[in-house]
mmCIF file of C-alpha atoms in Angstrom:
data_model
loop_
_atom_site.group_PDB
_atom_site.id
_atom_site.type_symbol
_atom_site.label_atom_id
_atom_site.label_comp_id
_atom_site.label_asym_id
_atom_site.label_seq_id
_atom_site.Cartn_x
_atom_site.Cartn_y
_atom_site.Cartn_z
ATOM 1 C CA UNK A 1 -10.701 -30.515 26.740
ATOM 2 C CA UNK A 2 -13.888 -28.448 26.276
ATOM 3 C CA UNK A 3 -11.998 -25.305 26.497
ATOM 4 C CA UNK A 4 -10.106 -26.701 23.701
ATOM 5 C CA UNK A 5 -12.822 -26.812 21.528
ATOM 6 C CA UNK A 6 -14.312 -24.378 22.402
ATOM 7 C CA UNK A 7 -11.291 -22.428 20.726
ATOM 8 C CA UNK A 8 -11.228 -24.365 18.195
ATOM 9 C CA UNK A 9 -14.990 -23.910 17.093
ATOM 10 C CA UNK A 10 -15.045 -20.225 17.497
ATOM 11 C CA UNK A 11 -11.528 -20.037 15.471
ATOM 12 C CA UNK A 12 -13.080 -22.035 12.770
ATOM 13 C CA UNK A 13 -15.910 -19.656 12.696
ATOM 14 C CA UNK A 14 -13.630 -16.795 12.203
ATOM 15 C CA UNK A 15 -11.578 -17.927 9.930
ATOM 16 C CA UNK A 16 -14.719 -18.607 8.233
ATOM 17 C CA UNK A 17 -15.830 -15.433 8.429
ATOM 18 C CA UNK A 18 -12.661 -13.702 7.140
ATOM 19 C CA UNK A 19 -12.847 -16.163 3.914
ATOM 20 C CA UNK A 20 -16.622 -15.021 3.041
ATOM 21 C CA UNK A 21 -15.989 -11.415 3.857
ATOM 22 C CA UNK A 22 -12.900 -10.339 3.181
ATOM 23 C CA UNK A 23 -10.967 -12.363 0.349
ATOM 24 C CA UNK A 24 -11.866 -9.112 -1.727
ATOM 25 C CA UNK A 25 -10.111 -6.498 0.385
ATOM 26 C CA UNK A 26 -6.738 -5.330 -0.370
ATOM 27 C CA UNK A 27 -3.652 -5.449 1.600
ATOM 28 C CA UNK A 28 -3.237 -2.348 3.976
ATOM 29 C CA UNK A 29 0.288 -0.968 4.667
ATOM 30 C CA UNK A 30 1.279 1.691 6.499
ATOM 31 C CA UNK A 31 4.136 3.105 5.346
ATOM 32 C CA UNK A 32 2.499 4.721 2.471
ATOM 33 C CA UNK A 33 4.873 7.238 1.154
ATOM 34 C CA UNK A 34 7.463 4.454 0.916
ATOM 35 C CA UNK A 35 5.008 2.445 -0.931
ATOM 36 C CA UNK A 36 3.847 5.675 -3.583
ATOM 37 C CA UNK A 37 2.517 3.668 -6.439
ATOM 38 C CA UNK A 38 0.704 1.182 -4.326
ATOM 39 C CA UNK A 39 -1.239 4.106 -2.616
ATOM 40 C CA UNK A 40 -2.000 6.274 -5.620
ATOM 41 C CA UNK A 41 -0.659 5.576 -9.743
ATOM 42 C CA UNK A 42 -0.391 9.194 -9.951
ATOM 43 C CA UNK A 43 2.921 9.321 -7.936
ATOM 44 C CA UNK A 44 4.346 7.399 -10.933
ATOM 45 C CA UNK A 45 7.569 9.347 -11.920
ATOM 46 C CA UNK A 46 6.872 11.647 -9.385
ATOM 47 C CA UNK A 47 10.645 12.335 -8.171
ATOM 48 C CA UNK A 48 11.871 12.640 -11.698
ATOM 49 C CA UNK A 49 14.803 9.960 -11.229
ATOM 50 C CA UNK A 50 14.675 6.137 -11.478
ATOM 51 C CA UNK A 51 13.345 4.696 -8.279
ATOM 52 C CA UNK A 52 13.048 1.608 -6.910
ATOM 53 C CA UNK A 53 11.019 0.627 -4.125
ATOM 54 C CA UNK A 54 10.732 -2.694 -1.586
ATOM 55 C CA UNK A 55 8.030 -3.407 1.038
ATOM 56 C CA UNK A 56 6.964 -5.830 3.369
ATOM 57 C CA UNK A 57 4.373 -6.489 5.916
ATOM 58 C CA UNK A 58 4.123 -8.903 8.590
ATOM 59 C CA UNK A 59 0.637 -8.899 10.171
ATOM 60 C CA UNK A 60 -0.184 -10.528 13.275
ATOM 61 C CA UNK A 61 2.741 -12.507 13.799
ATOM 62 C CA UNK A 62 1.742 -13.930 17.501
ATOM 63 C CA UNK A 63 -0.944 -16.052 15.649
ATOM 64 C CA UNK A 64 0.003 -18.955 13.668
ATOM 65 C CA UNK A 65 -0.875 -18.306 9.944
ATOM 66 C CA UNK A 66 -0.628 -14.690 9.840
ATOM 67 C CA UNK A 67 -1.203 -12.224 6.872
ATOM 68 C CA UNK A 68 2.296 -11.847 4.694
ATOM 69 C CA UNK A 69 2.066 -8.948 1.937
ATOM 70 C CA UNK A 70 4.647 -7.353 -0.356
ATOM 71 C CA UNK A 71 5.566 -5.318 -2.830
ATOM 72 C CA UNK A 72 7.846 -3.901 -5.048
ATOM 73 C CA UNK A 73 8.069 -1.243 -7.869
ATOM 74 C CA UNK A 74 10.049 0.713 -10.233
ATOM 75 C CA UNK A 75 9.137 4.013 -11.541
ATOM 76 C CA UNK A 76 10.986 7.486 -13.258
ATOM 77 C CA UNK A 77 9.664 10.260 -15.537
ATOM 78 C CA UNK A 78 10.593 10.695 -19.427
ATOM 79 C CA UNK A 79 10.586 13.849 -20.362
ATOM 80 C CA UNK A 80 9.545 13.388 -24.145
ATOM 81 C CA UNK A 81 6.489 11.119 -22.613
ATOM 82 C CA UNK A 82 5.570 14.502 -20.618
ATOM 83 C CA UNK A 83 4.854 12.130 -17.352
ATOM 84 C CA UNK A 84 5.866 9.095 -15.876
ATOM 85 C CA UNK A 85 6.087 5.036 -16.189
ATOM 86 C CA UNK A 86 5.893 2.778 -13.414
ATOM 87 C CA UNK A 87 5.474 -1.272 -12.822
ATOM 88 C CA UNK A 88 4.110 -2.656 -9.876
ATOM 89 C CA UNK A 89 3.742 -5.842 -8.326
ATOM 90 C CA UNK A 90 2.428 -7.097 -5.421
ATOM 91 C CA UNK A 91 1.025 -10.103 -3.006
ATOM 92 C CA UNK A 92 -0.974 -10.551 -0.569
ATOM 93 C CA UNK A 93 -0.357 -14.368 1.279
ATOM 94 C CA UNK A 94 -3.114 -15.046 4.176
ATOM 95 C CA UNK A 95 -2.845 -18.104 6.195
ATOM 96 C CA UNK A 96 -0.124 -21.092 6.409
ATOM 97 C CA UNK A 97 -0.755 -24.525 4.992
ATOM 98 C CA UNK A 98 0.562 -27.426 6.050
ATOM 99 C CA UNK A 99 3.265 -27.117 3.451
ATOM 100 C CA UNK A 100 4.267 -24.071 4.465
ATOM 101 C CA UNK A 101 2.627 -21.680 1.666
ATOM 102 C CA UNK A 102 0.312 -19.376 2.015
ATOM 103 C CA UNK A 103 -3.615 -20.742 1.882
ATOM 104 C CA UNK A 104 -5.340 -17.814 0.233
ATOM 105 C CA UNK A 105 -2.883 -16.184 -2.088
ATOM 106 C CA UNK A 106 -3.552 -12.885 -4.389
ATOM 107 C CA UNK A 107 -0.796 -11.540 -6.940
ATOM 108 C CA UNK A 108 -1.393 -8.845 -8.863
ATOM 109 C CA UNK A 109 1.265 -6.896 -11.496
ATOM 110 C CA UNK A 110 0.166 -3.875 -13.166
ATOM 111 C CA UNK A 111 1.559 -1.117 -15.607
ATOM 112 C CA UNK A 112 1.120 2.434 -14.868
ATOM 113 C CA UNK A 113 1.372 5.832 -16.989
ATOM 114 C CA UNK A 114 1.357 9.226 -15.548
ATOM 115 C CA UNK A 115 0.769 12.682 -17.463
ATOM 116 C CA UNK A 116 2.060 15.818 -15.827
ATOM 117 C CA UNK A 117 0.261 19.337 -16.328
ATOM 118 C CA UNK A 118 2.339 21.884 -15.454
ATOM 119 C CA UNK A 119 0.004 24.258 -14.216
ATOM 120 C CA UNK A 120 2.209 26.893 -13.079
ATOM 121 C CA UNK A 121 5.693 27.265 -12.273
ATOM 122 C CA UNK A 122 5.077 26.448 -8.540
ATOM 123 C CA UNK A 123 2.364 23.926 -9.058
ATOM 124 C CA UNK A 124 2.145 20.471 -11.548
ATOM 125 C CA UNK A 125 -0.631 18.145 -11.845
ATOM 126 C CA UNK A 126 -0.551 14.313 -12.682
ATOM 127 C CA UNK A 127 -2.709 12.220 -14.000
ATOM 128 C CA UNK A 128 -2.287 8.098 -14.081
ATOM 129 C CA UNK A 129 -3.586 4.913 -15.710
ATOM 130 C CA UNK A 130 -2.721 1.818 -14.371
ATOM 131 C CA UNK A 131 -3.819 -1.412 -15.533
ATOM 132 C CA UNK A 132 -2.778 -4.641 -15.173
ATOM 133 C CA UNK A 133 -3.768 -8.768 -14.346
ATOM 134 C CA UNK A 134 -4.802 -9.726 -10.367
ATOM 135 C CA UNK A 135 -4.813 -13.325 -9.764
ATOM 136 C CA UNK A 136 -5.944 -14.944 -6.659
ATOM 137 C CA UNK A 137 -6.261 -19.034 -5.883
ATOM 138 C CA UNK A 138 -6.388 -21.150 -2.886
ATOM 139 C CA UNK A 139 -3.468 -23.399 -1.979
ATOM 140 C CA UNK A 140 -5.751 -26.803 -1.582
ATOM 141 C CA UNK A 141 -2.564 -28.807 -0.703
ATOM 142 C CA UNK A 142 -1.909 -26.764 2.255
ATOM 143 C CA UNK A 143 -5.197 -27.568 3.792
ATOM 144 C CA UNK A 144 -5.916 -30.401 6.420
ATOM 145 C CA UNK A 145 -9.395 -30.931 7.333
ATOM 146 C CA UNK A 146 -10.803 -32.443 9.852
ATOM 147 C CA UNK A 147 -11.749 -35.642 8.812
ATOM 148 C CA UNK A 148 -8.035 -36.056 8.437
ATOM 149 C CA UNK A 149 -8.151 -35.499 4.602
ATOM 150 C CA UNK A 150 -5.429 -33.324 3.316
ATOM 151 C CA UNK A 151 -5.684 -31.556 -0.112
ATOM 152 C CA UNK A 152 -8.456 -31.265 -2.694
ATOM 153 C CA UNK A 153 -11.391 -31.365 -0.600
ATOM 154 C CA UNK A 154 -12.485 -34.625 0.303
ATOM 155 C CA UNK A 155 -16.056 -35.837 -0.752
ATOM 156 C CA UNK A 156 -17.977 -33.871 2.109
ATOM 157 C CA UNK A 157 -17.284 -30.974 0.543
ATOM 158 C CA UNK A 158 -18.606 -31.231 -2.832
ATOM 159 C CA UNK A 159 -19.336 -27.082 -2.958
ATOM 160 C CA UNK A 160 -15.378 -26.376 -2.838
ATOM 161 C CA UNK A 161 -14.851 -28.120 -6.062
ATOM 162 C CA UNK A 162 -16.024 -25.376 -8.443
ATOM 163 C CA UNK A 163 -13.110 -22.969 -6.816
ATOM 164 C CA UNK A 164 -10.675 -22.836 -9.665
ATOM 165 C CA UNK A 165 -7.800 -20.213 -10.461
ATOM 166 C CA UNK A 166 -8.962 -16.555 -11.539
ATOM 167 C CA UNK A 167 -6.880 -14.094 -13.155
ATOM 168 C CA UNK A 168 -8.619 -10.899 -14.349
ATOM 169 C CA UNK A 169 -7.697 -7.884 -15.573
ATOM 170 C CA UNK A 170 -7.651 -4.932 -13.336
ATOM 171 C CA UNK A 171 -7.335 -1.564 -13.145
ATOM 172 C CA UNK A 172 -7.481 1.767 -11.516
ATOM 173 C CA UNK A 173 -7.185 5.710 -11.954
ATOM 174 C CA UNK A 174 -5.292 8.485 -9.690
ATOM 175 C CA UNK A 175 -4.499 12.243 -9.746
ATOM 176 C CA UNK A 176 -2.227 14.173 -7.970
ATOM 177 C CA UNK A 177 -1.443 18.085 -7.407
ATOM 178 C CA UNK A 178 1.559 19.357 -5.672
ATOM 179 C CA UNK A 179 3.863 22.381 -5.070
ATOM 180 C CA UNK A 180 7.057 23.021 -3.179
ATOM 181 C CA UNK A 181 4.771 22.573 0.414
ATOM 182 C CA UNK A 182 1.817 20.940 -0.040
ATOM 183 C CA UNK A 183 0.133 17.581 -1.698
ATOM 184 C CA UNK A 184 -2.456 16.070 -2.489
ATOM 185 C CA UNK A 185 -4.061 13.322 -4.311
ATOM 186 C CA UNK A 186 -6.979 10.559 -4.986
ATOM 187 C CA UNK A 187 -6.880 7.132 -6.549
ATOM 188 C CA UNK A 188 -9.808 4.767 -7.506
ATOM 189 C CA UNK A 189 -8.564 1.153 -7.425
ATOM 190 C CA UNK A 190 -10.718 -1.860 -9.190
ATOM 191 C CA UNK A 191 -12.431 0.390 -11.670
ATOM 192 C CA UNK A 192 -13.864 -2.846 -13.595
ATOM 193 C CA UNK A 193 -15.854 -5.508 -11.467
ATOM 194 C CA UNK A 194 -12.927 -8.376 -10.381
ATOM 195 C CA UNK A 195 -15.005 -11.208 -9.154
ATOM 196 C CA UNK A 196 -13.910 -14.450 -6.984
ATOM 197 C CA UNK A 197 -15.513 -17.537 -6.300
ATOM 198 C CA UNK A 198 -14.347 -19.788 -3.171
ATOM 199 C CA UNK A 199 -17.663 -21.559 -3.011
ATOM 200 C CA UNK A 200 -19.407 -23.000 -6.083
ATOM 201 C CA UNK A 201 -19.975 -20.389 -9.011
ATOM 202 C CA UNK A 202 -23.349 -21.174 -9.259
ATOM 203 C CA UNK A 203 -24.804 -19.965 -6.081
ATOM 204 C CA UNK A 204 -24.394 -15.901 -6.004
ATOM 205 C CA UNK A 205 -23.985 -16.224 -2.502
ATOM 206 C CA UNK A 206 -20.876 -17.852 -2.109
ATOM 207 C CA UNK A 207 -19.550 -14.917 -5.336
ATOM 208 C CA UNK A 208 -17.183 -12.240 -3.883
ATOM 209 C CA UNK A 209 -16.574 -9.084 -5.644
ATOM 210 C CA UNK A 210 -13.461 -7.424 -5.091
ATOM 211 C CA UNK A 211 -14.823 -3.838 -3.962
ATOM 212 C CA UNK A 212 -13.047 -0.411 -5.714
ATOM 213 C CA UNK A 213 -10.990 1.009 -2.995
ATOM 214 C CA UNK A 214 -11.082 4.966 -2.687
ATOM 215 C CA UNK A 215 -7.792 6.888 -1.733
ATOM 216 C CA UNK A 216 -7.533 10.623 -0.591
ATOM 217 C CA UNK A 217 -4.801 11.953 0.786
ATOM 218 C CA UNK A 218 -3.571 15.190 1.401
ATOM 219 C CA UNK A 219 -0.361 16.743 3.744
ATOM 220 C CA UNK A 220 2.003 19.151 3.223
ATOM 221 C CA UNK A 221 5.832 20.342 3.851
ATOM 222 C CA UNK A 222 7.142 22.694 6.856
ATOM 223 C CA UNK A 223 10.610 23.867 6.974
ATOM 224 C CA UNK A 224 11.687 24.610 10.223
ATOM 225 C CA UNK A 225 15.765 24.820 9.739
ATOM 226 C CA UNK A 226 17.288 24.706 6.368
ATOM 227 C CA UNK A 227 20.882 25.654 5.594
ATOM 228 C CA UNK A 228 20.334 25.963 1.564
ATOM 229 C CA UNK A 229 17.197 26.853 0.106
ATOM 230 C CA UNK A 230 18.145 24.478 -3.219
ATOM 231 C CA UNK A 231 19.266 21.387 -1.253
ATOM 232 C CA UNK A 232 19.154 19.264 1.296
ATOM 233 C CA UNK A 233 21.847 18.815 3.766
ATOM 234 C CA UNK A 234 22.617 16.879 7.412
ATOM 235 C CA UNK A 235 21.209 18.855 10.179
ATOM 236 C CA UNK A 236 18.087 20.583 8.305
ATOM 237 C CA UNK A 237 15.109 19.808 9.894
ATOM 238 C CA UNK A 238 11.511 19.338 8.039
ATOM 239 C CA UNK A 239 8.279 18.307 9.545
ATOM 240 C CA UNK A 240 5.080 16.527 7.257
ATOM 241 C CA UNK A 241 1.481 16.309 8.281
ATOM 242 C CA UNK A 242 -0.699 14.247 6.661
ATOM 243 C CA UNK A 243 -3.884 12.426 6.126
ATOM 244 C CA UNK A 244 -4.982 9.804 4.498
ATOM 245 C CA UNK A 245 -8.098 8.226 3.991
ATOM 246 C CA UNK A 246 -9.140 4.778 2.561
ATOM 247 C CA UNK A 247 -12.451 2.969 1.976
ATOM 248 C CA UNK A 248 -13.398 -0.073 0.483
ATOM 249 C CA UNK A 249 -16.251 -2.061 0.525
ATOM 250 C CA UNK A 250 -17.245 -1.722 4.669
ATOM 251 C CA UNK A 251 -14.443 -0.475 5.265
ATOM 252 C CA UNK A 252 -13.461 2.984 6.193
ATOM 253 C CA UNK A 253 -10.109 4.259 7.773
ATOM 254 C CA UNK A 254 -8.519 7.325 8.270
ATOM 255 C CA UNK A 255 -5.356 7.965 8.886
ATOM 256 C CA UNK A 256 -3.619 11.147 11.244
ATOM 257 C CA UNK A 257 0.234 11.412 11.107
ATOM 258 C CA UNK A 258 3.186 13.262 10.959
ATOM 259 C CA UNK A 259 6.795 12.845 9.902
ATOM 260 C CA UNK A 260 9.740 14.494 11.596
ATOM 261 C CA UNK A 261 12.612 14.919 9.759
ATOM 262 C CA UNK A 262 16.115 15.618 10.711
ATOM 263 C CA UNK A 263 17.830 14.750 7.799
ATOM 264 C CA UNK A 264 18.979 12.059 7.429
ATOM 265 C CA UNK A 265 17.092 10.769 10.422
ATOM 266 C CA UNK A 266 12.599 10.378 10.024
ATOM 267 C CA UNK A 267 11.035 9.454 12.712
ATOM 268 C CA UNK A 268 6.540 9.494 12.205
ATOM 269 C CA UNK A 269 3.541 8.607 14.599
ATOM 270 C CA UNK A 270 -0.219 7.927 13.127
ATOM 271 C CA UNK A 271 -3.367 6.643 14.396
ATOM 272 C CA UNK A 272 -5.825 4.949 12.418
ATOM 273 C CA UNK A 273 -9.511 4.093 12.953
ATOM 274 C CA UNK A 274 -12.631 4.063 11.177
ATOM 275 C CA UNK A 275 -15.764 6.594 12.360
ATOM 276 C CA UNK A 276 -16.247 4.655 15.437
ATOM 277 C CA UNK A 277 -13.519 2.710 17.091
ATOM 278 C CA UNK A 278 -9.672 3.118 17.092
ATOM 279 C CA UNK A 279 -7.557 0.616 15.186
ATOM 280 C CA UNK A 280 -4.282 1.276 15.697
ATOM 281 C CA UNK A 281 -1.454 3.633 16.620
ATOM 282 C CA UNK A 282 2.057 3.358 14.391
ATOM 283 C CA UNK A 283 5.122 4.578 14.940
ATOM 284 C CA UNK A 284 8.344 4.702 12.186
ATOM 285 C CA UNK A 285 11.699 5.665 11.720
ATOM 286 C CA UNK A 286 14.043 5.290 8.957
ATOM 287 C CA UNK A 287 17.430 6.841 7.677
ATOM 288 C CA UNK A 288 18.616 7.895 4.628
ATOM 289 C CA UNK A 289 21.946 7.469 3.317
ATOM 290 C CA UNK A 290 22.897 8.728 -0.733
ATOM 291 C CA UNK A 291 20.914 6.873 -2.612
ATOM 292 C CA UNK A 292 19.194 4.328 -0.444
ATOM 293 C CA UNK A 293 16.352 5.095 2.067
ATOM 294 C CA UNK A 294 15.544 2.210 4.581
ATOM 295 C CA UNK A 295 12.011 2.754 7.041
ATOM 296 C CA UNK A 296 10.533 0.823 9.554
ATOM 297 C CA UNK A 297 7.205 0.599 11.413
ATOM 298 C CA UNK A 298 4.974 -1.229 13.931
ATOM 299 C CA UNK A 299 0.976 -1.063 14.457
ATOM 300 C CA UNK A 300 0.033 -1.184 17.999
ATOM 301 C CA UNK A 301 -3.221 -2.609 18.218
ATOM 302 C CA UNK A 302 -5.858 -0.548 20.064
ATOM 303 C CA UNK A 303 -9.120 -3.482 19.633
ATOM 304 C CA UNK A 304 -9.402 -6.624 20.978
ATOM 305 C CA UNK A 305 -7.021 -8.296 18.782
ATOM 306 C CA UNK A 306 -4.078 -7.024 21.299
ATOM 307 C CA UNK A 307 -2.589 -10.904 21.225
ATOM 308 C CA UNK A 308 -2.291 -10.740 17.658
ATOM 309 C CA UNK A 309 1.320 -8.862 17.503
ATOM 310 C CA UNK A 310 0.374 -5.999 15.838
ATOM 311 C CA UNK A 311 2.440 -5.438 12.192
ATOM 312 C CA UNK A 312 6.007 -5.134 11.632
ATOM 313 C CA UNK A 313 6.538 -3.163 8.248
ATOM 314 C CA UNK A 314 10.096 -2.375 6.314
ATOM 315 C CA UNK A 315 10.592 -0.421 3.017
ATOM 316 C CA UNK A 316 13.413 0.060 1.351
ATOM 317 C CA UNK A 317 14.189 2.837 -1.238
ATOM 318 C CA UNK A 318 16.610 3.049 -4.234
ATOM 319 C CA UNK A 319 17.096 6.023 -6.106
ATOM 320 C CA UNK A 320 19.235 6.346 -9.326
ATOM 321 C CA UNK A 321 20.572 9.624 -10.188
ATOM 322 C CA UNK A 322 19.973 11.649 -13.593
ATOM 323 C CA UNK A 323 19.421 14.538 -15.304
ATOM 324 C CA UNK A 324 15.917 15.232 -14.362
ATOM 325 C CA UNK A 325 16.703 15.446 -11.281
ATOM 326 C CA UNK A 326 16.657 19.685 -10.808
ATOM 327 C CA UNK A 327 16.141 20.336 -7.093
ATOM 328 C CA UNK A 328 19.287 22.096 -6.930
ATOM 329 C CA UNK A 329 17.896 24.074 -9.866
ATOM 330 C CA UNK A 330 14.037 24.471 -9.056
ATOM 331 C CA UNK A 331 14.895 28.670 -8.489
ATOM 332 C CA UNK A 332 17.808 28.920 -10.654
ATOM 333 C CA UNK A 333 17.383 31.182 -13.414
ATOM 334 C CA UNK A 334 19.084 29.040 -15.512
ATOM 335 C CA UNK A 335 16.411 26.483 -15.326
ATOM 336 C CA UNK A 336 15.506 24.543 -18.624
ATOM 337 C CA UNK A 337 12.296 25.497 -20.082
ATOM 338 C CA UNK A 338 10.278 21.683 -19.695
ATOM 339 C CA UNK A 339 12.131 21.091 -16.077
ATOM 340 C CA UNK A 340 9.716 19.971 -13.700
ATOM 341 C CA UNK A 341 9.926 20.288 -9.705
ATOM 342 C CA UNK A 342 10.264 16.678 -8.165
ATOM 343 C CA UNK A 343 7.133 16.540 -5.951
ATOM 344 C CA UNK A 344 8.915 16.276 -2.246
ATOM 345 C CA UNK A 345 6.808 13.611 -0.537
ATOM 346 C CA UNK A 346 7.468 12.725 3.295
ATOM 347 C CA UNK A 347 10.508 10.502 3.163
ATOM 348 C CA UNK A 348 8.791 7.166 4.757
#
């Protein structure tokens, strides 16, 4: 019996702790080429055609009340815009009430616009808005406290009553550069102070600020077998490097992988950690078939959190075909004068 609450003190302290110090982080995936808007705007429109794009994360699922985040997105380029459109959406559900819903909940839908600079005719540069509404709100019904009480919070908890609904506007900035074998790009999420309030809005020190998150990332293309220089085709075999490297608030991760691609089979290995300790390793694989590209992945834990489950991730691709879509004609002499090269990102 001691034992038992024992655990249950110090998991009420850290689920304490996660409330006051990280309700203003975003949600982390790790399939980030499957998720392109989400990790930089500037990818908007990036492979020329209409895409649309499906993700969804499952963190920690051992422990009851995990982390649930999702997204989706659609983006393609115009050519008389010079650049690209793109809407996202996502979510970000932490916790399970009572009632099944999510306790801490953050939505956020956005509208993105990216300008391409077609700096040579082997390299292109793009440059993106995005901007958009983030809500975030605690599910009160969900909650059962230990006084029995379930709901609003009972009298002994007069501080929790300011916590109201919040949607604010939002938005953030990205560039990319890219030719036929290497990439790279930065985005600054949160460019305007978003601000959340569990605790009462009067005391400062109960106000979180939703930090900007900074994105680099950088990788490149090898071609190790390749049948046809001006398409893709079964058997061809393609290997990405990459980094990536995310910060936000106290937080600081970087992120060493590769893809290996035998088309139409990817398979990819990372390792994340911050400048001290090492988070996690994660491992993918995904196929792609036409027009659809499906990818999965799991984080194994490398911290003390081992019992947790680790992350299951799966993304799912849709591309639409059109007329922009001139990789068969990137060295063709033929080549319309405003064609641009789709920029060839790893394929999960």
């Amino acid at each position: 019996m001691i034992l038992c609450k024992r655990r249950t003190y110090f998991l009420f302290i850290f689920l304490t702790l996660i409330i006051l110090n990280l309700f203003g982080q975003d949600a982390h995936y790790s399939q980030f080429y499957a998720n392109p808007l989400y990790l930089n705007p500037a990818f908007a429109g990036a492979n020329n055609c209409p895409r649309f794009s499906l993700n969804f994360r499952d963190q920690w699922p051992a422990i009851k009340g995990n982390y649930i985040a999702f997204s989706g997105s659609y983006d393609q380029h115009i050519n008389v815009l010079h650049g690209g459109i793109g809407v996202l959406v996502a979510a970000d559900i932490e916790g399970r009430g009572i009632n099944g819903s999510g306790i801490m909940n953050t939505y956020n839908a956005s509208a993105i616009y990216n300008f391409r600079v077609k700096v040579t005719h082997k390299f292109n540069l793009q440059f993106a808005l995005q901007g958009g509404y983030l809500t975030s709100y605690i599910n009160w019904e969900g909650l059962h406290y230990a006084s029995g009480a379930q709901g609003l919070p009972p009298p002994d908890y007069p501080a929790l009553y300011d916590y109201k609904k919040k949607s604010q506007f939002d938005a953030a900035f990205g560039f990319t550069g890219y030719t036929s074998y290497l990439y790279f790009g930065m985005a600054i999420h949160h460019l305007f102070p978003v601000r959340t309030s569990f605790f009462s809005s009067s005391n400062d020190k109960y106000q979180t600020v939703w930090q900007p998150k900074y994105t680099a990332h950088i990788g490149g293309k090898i071609t190790i077998l390749q049948k046809n220089r001006t398409e893709i085709n079964t058997g061809d075999i393609f290997l990405y490097p990459n980094l990536v490297f995310i910060s936000q608030g106290n937080f600081d991760y970087l992120h060493e992988g590769f893809y290996f691609n035998f088309y139409p089979f990817t398979i990819g290995a990372w390792l994340r950690h911050n400048f001290k300790n090492f988070d996690a390793c994660i491992v993918s694989c995904g196929i792609e078939y036409k027009l659809l590209r499906i990818g999965y992945s799991y984080d194994f834990t490398l911290t003390q959190l081992e019992g947790t489950g680790g992350a299951h991730e799966v993304s799912l691709q849709i591309t639409i075909p059109c007329d922009n879509d001139n990789r068969d004609r990137i060295n063709s002499k033929k080549k319309k004068k405003m064609d641009y090269a789709p920029l060839d990102c790893p394929r999960f």
